[in-house]
CSV table of C-alpha atoms in Angstrom, one decimal:
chain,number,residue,atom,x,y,z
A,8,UNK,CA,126.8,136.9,103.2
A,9,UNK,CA,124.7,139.6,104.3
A,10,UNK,CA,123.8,138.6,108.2
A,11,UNK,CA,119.9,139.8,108.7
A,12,UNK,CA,118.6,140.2,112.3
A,13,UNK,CA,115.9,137.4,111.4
A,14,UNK,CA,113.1,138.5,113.3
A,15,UNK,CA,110.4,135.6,112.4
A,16,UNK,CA,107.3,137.6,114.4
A,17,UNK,CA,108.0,140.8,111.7
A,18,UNK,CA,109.5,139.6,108.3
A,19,UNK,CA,108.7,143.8,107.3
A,20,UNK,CA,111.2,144.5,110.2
A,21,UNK,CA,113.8,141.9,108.9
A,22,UNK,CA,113.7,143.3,105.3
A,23,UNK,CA,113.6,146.9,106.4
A,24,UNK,CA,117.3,146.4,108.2
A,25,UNK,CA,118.4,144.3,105.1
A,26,UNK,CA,117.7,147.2,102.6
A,27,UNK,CA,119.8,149.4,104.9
A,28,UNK,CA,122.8,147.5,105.1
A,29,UNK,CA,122.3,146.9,101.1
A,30,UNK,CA,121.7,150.1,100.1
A,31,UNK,CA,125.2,151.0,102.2
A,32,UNK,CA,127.2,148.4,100.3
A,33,UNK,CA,125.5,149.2,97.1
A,34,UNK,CA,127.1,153.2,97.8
A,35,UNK,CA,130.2,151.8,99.1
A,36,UNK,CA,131.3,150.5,95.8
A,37,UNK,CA,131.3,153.6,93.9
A,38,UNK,CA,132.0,156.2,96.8
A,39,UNK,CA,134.6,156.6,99.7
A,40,UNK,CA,133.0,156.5,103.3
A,41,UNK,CA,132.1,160.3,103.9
A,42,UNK,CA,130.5,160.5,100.6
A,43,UNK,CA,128.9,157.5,100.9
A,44,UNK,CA,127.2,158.4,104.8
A,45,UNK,CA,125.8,162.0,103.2
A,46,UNK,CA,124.3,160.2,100.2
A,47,UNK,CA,123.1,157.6,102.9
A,48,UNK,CA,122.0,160.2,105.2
A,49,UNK,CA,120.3,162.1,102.3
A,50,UNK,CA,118.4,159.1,101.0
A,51,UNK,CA,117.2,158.5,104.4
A,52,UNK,CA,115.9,161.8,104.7
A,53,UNK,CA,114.1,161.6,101.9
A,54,UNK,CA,112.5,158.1,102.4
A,55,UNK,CA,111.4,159.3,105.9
A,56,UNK,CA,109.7,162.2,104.9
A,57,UNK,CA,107.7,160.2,102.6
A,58,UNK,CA,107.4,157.7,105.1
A,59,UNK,CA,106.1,160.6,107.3
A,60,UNK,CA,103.4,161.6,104.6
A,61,UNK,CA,102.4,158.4,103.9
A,62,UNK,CA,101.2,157.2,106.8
A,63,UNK,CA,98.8,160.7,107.0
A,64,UNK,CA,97.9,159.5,103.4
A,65,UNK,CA,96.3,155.9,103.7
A,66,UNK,CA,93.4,155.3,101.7
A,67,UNK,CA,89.6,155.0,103.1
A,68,UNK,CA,88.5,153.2,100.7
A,69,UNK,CA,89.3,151.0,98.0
A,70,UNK,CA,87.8,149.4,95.0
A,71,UNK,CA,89.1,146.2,94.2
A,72,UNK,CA,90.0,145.1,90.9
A,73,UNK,CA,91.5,141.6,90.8
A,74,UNK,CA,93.4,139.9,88.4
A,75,UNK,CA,95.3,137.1,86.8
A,76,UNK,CA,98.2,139.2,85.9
A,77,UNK,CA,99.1,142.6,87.2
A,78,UNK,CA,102.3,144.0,84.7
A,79,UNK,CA,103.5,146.7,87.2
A,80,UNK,CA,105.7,149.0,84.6
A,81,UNK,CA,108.7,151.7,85.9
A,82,UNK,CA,107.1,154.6,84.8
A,83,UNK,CA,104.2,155.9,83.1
A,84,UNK,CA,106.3,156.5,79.9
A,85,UNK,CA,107.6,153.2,79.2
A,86,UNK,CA,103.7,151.9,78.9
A,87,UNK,CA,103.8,154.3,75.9
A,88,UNK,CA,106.8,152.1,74.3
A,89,UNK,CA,104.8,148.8,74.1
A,90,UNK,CA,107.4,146.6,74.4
A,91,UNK,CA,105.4,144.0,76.1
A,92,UNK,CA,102.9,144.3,73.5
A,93,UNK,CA,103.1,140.8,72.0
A,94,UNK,CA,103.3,139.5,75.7
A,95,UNK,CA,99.9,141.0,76.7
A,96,UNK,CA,98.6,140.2,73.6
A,97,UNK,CA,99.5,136.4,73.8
A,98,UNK,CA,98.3,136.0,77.2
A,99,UNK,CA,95.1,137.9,76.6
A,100,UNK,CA,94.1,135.6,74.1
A,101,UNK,CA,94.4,132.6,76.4
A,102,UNK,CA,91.8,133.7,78.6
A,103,UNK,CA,93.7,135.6,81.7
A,104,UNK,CA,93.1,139.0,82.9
A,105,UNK,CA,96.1,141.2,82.6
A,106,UNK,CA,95.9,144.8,84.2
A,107,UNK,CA,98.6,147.1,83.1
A,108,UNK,CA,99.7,149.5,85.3
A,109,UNK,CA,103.4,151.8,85.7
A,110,UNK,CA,104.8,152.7,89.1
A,111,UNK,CA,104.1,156.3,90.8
A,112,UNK,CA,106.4,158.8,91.3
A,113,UNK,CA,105.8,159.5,96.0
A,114,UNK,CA,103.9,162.5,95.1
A,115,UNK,CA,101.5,161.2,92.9
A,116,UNK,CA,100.8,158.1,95.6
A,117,UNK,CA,100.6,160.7,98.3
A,118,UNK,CA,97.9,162.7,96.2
A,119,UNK,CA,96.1,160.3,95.5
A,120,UNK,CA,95.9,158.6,98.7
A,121,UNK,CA,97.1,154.4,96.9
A,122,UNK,CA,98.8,153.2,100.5
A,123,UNK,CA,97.5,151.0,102.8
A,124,UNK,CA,99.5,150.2,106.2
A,125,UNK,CA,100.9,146.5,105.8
A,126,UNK,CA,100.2,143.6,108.6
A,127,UNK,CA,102.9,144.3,110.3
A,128,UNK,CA,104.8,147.3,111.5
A,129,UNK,CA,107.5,149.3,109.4
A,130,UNK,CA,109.9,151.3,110.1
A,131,UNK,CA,108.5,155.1,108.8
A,132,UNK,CA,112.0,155.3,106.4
A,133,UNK,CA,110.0,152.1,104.6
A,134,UNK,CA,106.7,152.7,105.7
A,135,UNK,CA,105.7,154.3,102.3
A,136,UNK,CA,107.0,152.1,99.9
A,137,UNK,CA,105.7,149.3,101.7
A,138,UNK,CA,102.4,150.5,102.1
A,139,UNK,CA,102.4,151.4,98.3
A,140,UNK,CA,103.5,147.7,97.9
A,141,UNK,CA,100.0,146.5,100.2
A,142,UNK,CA,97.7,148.9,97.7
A,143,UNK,CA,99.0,147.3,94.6
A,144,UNK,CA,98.6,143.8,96.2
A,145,UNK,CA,95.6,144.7,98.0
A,146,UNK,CA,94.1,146.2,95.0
A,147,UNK,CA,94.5,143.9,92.2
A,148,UNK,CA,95.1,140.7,94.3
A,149,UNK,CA,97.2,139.1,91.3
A,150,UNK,CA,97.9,135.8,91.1
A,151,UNK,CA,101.5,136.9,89.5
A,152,UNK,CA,102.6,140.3,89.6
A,153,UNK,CA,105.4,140.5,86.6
A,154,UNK,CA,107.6,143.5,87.3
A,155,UNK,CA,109.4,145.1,85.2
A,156,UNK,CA,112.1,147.6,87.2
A,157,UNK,CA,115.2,147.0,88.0
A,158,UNK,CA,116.8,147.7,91.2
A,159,UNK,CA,113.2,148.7,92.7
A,160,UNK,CA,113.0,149.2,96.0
A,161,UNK,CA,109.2,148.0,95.8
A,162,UNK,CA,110.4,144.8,94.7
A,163,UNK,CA,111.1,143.0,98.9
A,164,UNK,CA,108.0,144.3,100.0
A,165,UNK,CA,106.0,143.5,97.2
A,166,UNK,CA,106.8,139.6,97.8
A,167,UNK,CA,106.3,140.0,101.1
A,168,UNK,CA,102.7,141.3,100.5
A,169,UNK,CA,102.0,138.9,97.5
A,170,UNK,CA,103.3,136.1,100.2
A,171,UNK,CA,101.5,136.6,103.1
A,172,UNK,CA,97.7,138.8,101.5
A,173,UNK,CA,97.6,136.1,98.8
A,174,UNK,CA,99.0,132.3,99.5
A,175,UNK,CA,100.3,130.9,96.2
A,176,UNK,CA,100.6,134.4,94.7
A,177,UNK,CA,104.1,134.6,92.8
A,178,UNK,CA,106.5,138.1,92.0
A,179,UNK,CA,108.3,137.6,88.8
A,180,UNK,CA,110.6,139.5,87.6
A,181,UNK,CA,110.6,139.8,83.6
A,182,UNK,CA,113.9,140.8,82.2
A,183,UNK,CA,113.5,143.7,79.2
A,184,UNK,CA,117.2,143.0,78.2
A,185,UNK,CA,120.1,141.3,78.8
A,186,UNK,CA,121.4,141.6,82.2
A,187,UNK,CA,125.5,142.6,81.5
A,188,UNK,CA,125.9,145.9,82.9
A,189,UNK,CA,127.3,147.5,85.8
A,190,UNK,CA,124.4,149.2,86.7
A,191,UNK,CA,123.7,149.1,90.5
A,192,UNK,CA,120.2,148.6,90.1
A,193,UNK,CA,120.7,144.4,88.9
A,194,UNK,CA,122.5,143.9,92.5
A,195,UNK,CA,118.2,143.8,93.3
A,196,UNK,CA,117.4,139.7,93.4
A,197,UNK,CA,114.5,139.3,95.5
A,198,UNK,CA,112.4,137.7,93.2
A,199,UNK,CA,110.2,134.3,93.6
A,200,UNK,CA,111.5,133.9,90.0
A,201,UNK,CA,113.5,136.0,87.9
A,202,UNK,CA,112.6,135.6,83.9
A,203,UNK,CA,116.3,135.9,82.3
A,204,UNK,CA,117.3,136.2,78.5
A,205,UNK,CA,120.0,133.2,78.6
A,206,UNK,CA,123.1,131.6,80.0
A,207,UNK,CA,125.2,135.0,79.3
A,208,UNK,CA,122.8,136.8,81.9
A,209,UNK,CA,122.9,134.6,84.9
A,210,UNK,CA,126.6,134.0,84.6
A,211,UNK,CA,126.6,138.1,84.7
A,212,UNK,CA,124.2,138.3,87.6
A,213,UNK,CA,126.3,135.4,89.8
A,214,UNK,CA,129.6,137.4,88.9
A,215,UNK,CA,128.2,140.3,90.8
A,216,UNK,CA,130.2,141.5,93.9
A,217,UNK,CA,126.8,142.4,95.3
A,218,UNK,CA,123.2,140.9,95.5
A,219,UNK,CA,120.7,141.7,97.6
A,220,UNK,CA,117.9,138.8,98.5
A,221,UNK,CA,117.4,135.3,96.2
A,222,UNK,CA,116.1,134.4,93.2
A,223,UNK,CA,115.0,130.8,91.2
A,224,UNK,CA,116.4,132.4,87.8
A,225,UNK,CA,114.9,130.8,84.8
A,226,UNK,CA,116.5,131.1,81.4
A,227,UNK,CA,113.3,131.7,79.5
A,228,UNK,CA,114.6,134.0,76.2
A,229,UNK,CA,113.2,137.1,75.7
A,230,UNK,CA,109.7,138.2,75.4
A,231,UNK,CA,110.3,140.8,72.9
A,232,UNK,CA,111.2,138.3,70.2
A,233,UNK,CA,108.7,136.3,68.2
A,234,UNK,CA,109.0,134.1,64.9
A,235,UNK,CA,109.2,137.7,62.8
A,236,UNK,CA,113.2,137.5,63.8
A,237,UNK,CA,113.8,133.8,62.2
A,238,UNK,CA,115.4,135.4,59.1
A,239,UNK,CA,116.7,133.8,56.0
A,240,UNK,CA,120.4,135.3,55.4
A,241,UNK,CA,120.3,138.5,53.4
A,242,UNK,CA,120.1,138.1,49.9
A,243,UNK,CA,119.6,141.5,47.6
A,244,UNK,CA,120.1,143.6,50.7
A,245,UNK,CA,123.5,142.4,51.2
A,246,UNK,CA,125.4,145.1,51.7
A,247,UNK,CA,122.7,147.3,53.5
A,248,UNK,CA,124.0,148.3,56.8
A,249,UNK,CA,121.8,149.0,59.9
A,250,UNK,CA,123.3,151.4,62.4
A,251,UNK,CA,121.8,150.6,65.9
A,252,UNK,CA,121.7,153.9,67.6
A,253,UNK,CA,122.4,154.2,71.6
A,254,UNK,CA,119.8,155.2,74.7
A,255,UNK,CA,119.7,159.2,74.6
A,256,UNK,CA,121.5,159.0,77.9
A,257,UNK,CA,124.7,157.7,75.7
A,258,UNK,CA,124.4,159.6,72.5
A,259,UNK,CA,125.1,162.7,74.7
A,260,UNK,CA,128.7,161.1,75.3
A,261,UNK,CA,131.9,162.3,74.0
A,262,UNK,CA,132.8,158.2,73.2
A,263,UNK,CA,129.4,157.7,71.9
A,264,UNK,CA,129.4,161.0,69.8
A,265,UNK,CA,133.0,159.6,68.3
A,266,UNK,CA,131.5,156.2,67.2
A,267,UNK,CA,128.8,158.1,65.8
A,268,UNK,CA,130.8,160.5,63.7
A,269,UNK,CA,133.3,157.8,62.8
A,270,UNK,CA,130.1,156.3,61.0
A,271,UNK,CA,129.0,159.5,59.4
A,272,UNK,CA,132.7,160.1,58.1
A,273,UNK,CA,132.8,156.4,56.8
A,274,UNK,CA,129.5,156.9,54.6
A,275,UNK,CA,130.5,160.4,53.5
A,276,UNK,CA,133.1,158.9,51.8
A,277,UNK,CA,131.4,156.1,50.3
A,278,UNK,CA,128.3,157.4,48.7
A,279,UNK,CA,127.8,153.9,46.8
A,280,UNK,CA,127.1,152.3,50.2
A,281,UNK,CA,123.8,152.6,52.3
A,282,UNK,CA,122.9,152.5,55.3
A,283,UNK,CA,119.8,153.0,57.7
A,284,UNK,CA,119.1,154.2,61.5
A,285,UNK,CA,117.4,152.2,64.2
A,286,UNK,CA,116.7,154.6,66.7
A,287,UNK,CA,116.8,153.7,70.2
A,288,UNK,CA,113.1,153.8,71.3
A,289,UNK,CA,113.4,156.4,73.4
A,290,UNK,CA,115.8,158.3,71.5
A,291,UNK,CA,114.6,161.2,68.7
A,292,UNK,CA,118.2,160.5,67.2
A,293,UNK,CA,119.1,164.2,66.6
A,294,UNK,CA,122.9,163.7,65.1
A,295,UNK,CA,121.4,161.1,62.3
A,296,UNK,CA,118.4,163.1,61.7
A,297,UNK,CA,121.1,166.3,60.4
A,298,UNK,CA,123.5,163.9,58.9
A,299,UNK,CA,120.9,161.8,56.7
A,300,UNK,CA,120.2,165.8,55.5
A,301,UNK,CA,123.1,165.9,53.7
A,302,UNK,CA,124.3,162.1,53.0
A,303,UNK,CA,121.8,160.5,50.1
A,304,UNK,CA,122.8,157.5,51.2
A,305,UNK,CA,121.4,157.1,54.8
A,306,UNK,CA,118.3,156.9,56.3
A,307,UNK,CA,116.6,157.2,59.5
A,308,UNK,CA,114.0,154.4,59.6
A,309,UNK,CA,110.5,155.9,60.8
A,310,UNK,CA,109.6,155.4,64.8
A,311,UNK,CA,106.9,152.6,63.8
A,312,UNK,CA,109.4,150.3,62.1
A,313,UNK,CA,110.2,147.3,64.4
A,314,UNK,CA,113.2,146.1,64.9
A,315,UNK,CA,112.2,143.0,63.1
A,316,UNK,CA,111.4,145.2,59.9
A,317,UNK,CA,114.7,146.7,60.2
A,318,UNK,CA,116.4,144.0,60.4
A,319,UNK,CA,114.8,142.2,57.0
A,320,UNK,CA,116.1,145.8,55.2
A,321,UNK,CA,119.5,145.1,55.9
A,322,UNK,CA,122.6,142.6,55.3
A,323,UNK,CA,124.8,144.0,58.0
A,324,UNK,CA,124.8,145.2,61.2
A,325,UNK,CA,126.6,148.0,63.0
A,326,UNK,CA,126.5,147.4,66.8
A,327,UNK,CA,128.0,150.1,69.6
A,328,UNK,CA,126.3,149.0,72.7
A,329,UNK,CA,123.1,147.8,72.5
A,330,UNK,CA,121.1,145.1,73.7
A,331,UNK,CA,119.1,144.8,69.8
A,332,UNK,CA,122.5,143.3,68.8
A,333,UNK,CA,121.1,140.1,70.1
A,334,UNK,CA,118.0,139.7,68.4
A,335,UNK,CA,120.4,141.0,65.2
A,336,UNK,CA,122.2,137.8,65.3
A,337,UNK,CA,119.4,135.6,65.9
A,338,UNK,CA,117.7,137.1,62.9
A,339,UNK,CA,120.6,136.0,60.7
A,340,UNK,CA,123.0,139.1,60.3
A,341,UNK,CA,126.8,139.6,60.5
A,342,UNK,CA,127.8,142.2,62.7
A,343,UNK,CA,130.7,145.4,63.0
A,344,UNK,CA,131.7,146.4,66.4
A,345,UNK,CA,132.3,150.2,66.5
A,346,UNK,CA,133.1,151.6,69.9
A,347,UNK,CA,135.6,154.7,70.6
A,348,UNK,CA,133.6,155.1,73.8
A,349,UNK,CA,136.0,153.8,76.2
A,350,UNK,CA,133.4,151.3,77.7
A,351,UNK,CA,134.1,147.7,78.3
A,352,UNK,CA,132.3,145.1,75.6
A,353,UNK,CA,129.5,143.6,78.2
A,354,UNK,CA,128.7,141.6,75.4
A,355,UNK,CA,131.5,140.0,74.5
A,356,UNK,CA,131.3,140.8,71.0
A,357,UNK,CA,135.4,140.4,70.6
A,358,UNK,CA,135.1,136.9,71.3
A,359,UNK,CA,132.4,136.7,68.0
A,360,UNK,CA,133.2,138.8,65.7
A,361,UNK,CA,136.5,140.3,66.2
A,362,UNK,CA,138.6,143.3,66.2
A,363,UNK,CA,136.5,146.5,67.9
A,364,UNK,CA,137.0,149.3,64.9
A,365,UNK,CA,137.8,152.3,65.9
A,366,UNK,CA,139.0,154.2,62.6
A,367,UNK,CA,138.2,154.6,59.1
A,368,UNK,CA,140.5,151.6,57.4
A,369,UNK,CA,139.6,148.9,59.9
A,370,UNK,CA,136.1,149.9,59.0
A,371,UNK,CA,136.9,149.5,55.5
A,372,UNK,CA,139.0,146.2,55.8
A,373,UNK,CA,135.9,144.8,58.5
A,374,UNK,CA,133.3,145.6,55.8
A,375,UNK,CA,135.0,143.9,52.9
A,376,UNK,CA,135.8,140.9,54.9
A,377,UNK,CA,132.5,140.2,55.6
A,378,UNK,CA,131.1,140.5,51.9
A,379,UNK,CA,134.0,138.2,51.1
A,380,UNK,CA,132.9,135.2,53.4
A,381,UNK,CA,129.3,136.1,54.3
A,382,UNK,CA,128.5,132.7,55.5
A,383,UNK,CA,131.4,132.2,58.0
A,384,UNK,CA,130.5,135.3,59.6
A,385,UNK,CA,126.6,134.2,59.5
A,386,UNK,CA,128.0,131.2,61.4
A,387,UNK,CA,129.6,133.9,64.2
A,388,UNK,CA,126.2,135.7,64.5
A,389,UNK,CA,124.8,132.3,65.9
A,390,UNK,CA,127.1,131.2,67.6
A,391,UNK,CA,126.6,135.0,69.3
A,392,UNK,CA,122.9,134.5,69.8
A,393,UNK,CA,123.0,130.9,71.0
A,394,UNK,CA,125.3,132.1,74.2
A,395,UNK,CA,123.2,135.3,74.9
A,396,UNK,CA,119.5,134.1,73.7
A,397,UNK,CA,117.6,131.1,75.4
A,398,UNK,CA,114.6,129.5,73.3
A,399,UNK,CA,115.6,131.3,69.7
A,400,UNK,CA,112.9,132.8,68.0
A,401,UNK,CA,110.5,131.2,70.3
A,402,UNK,CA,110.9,133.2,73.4
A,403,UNK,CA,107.6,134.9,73.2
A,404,UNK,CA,106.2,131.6,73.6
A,405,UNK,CA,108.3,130.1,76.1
A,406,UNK,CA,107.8,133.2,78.2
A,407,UNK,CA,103.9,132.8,78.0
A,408,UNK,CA,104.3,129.1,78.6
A,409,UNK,CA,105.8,129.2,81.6
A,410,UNK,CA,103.6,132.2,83.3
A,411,UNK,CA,101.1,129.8,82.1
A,412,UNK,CA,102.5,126.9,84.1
A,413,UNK,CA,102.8,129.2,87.0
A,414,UNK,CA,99.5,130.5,86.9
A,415,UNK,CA,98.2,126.7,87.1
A,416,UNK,CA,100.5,126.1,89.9
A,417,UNK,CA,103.0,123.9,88.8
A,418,UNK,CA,107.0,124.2,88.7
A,419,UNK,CA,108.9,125.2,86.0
A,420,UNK,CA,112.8,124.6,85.7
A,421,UNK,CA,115.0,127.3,87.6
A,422,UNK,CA,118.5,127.5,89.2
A,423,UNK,CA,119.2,129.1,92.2
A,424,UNK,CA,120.8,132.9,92.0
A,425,UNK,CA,121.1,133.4,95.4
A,426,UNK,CA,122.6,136.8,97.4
A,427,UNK,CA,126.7,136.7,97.0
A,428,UNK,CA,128.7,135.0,99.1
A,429,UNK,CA,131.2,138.1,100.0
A,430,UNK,CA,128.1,140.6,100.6
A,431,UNK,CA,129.0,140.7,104.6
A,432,UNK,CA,132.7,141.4,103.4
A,433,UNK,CA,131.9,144.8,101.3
A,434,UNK,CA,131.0,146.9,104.2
């Protein structure tokens, strides 16, 4: 277990040495101990300077805005994706005040002057991200501040601020997908509660070698998904296939790229079969956009079609990594696993649905198996969203029902995620 120097007169001091030792293991699992000290040294570097700045920088003044709900985004551009669109919406109409907001990149906070020095005194590496932290809390005074980043370094000094500027005032972190990779950023747990999609997700987080902090993880389903997913099985669209396209990040992969034209070949040779392209949100899908120019029978689905109206189009599914698989089971579809990336299957789509294809035939013999006993594989799609989706089709409302509960003050079911046992062994 990580051991913190507990200081209980400076709680900013205590987290500050936590982060340290963190961010060291968290470098220590992917590099060997000289690379890991530069990037250490580096980041440090870099975190004092702004530190530095920051504390030149404090605002003189400040105009307070509070609210019921501040939705603190990761970036600017994400804002632009309304994916919490329905959330907002829902919560709106009950009466709270919701203030939107995306997190700065250090320039932009320096610029504009959004730090305030916290109660206690920081350590200048930390001294700008927590002061950023005291602005937003200072600022907007939320009763719950739903964040949506992962692995934010805002995210310790943000409860701290919400804990001690505003008694009662709650950080929760709201899941946007399921949480099975190995990215570094989900070894961040310091949460008052931590909004997950289902069972599949915790048991991910608590097989983590590393986490930082502690959680009360609640298994509340996922916010993106509304009543528009609870599908009846396909009917006259059968044997429409929707292709689920990767983040632009992957698609520029050699593995990814493989899947894709593996795909491309398989329709080229059978004209009589259709298929369309869900895009990634944040992906312009260049390699569909040329093939669809010269196959009649694919399509790229315009960038205002939701997921949900993508779905209802098709009969099938064609999944290589992405998180929309879930929310492709729950609406009712059978699903092909193509992957000639290399990665391993986070979702655990062999033990559903079979074989992974990785040529031409298998693709064939996959496709025809599933026309051939549709409803058995209906009955793995279920089975596939049950494991990986809390609350169904109603997770939009469970996840508004229990911020509601919150926001009234009373508890809601959790279970403990706490930091990992081995964290003081990793060093």
């Amino acid at each position: 277990m990580l051991m913190e120097l507990v200081d209980s007169s400076n709680p900013w001091k205590t987290k500050s040495r936590a982060l340290d030792r963190y961010r060291w293991l968290l470098l220590r699992e992917r590099h060997g101990w000289i690379g890991s000290l530069l990037r250490f040294v580096r980041d440090a570097i870099r975190d004092w300077c702004f530190g530095v700045c920051a504390r030149c920088c404090q605002a003189k003044a400040m105009t307070e805005e509070p609210c019921d709900i501040l939705l603190l985004q990761s970036a600017p551009k994400v804002i632009l994706l309304q994916r919490k669109k329905l959330l907002k919406e829902a919560l709106r109409c009950r009466g709270y005040t919701l203030t939107e907001i995306a997190l700065q990149p250090p320039q932009v906070i320096l610029r504009q002057r959004l730090l305030k020095a916290p109660s206690f005194p920081v350590s200048t590496r930390y001294f700008g991200i927590a002061a950023h932290a005291e602005w937003l809390v200072a600022r907007h005074q939320p009763k719950i501040l739903l964040n949506d980043r992962n692995g934010s370094l805002y995210s310790p000094f943000l409860r701290l601020s919400l804990q001690q500027r505003r008694r009662g005032s709650l950080l929760v972190q709201l899941a946007h997908a399921a949480t099975l990779e190995r990215s570094p950023r989900l070894s961040m747990n310091d949460y008052d509660y931590y909004f997950l999609f289902g069972q599949s997700s915790l048991d991910a987080l608590r097989q983590r070698a590393l986490l930082f902090g502690d959680s009360q993880a609640v298994l509340a389903g996922s916010h993106m998904v509304d009543d528009a997913y609870d599908l009846p099985p396909a009917k006259a669209q059968r044997d429409t296939l929707l292709i689920l396209g990767v983040g632009p990040d992957k698609e520029k992969e050699t593995g990814y790229q493989q899947s894709y034209q593996l795909l491309r070949d398989w329709l080229a040779v059978h004209p009589e079969r259709r298929a369309l392209v869900k895009a990634h949100p944040r992906s312009i899908v260049p390699f569909w956009t040329e093939a669809a120019k010269t196959l009649k029978n694919l399509s790229v689905l315009p960038c205002e079609t939701t997921l949900a109206q993508a779905l209802e189009q098709s009969g099938i599914v064609i999944n290589i990594m992405s998180n929309a698989i879930i929310e492709a089971t729950l609406a009712q579809r059978p699903v092909l696993v193509v992957n000639l990336s290399g990665e391993a299957d986070i979702f655990q789509q062999g033990r559903f649905f079979g074989l992974e294809i990785h040529d031409l035939d298998t693709l064939e013999r996959e496709f025809l198996r599933i026309r051939q006993d549709y409803a058995k594989c209906l009955d793995q799609s279920r089975a596939f969203a049950r494991f990986h989706l809390e609350s169904g089709a109603e997770g939009l409302q469970r996840n508004v029902e229990l911020l509601e509960s919150l926001l009234r003050g009373n508890e809601i079911p959790f279970q403990l995620l706490p930091r990992n046992v081995n964290y003081r062994d990793k060093a």
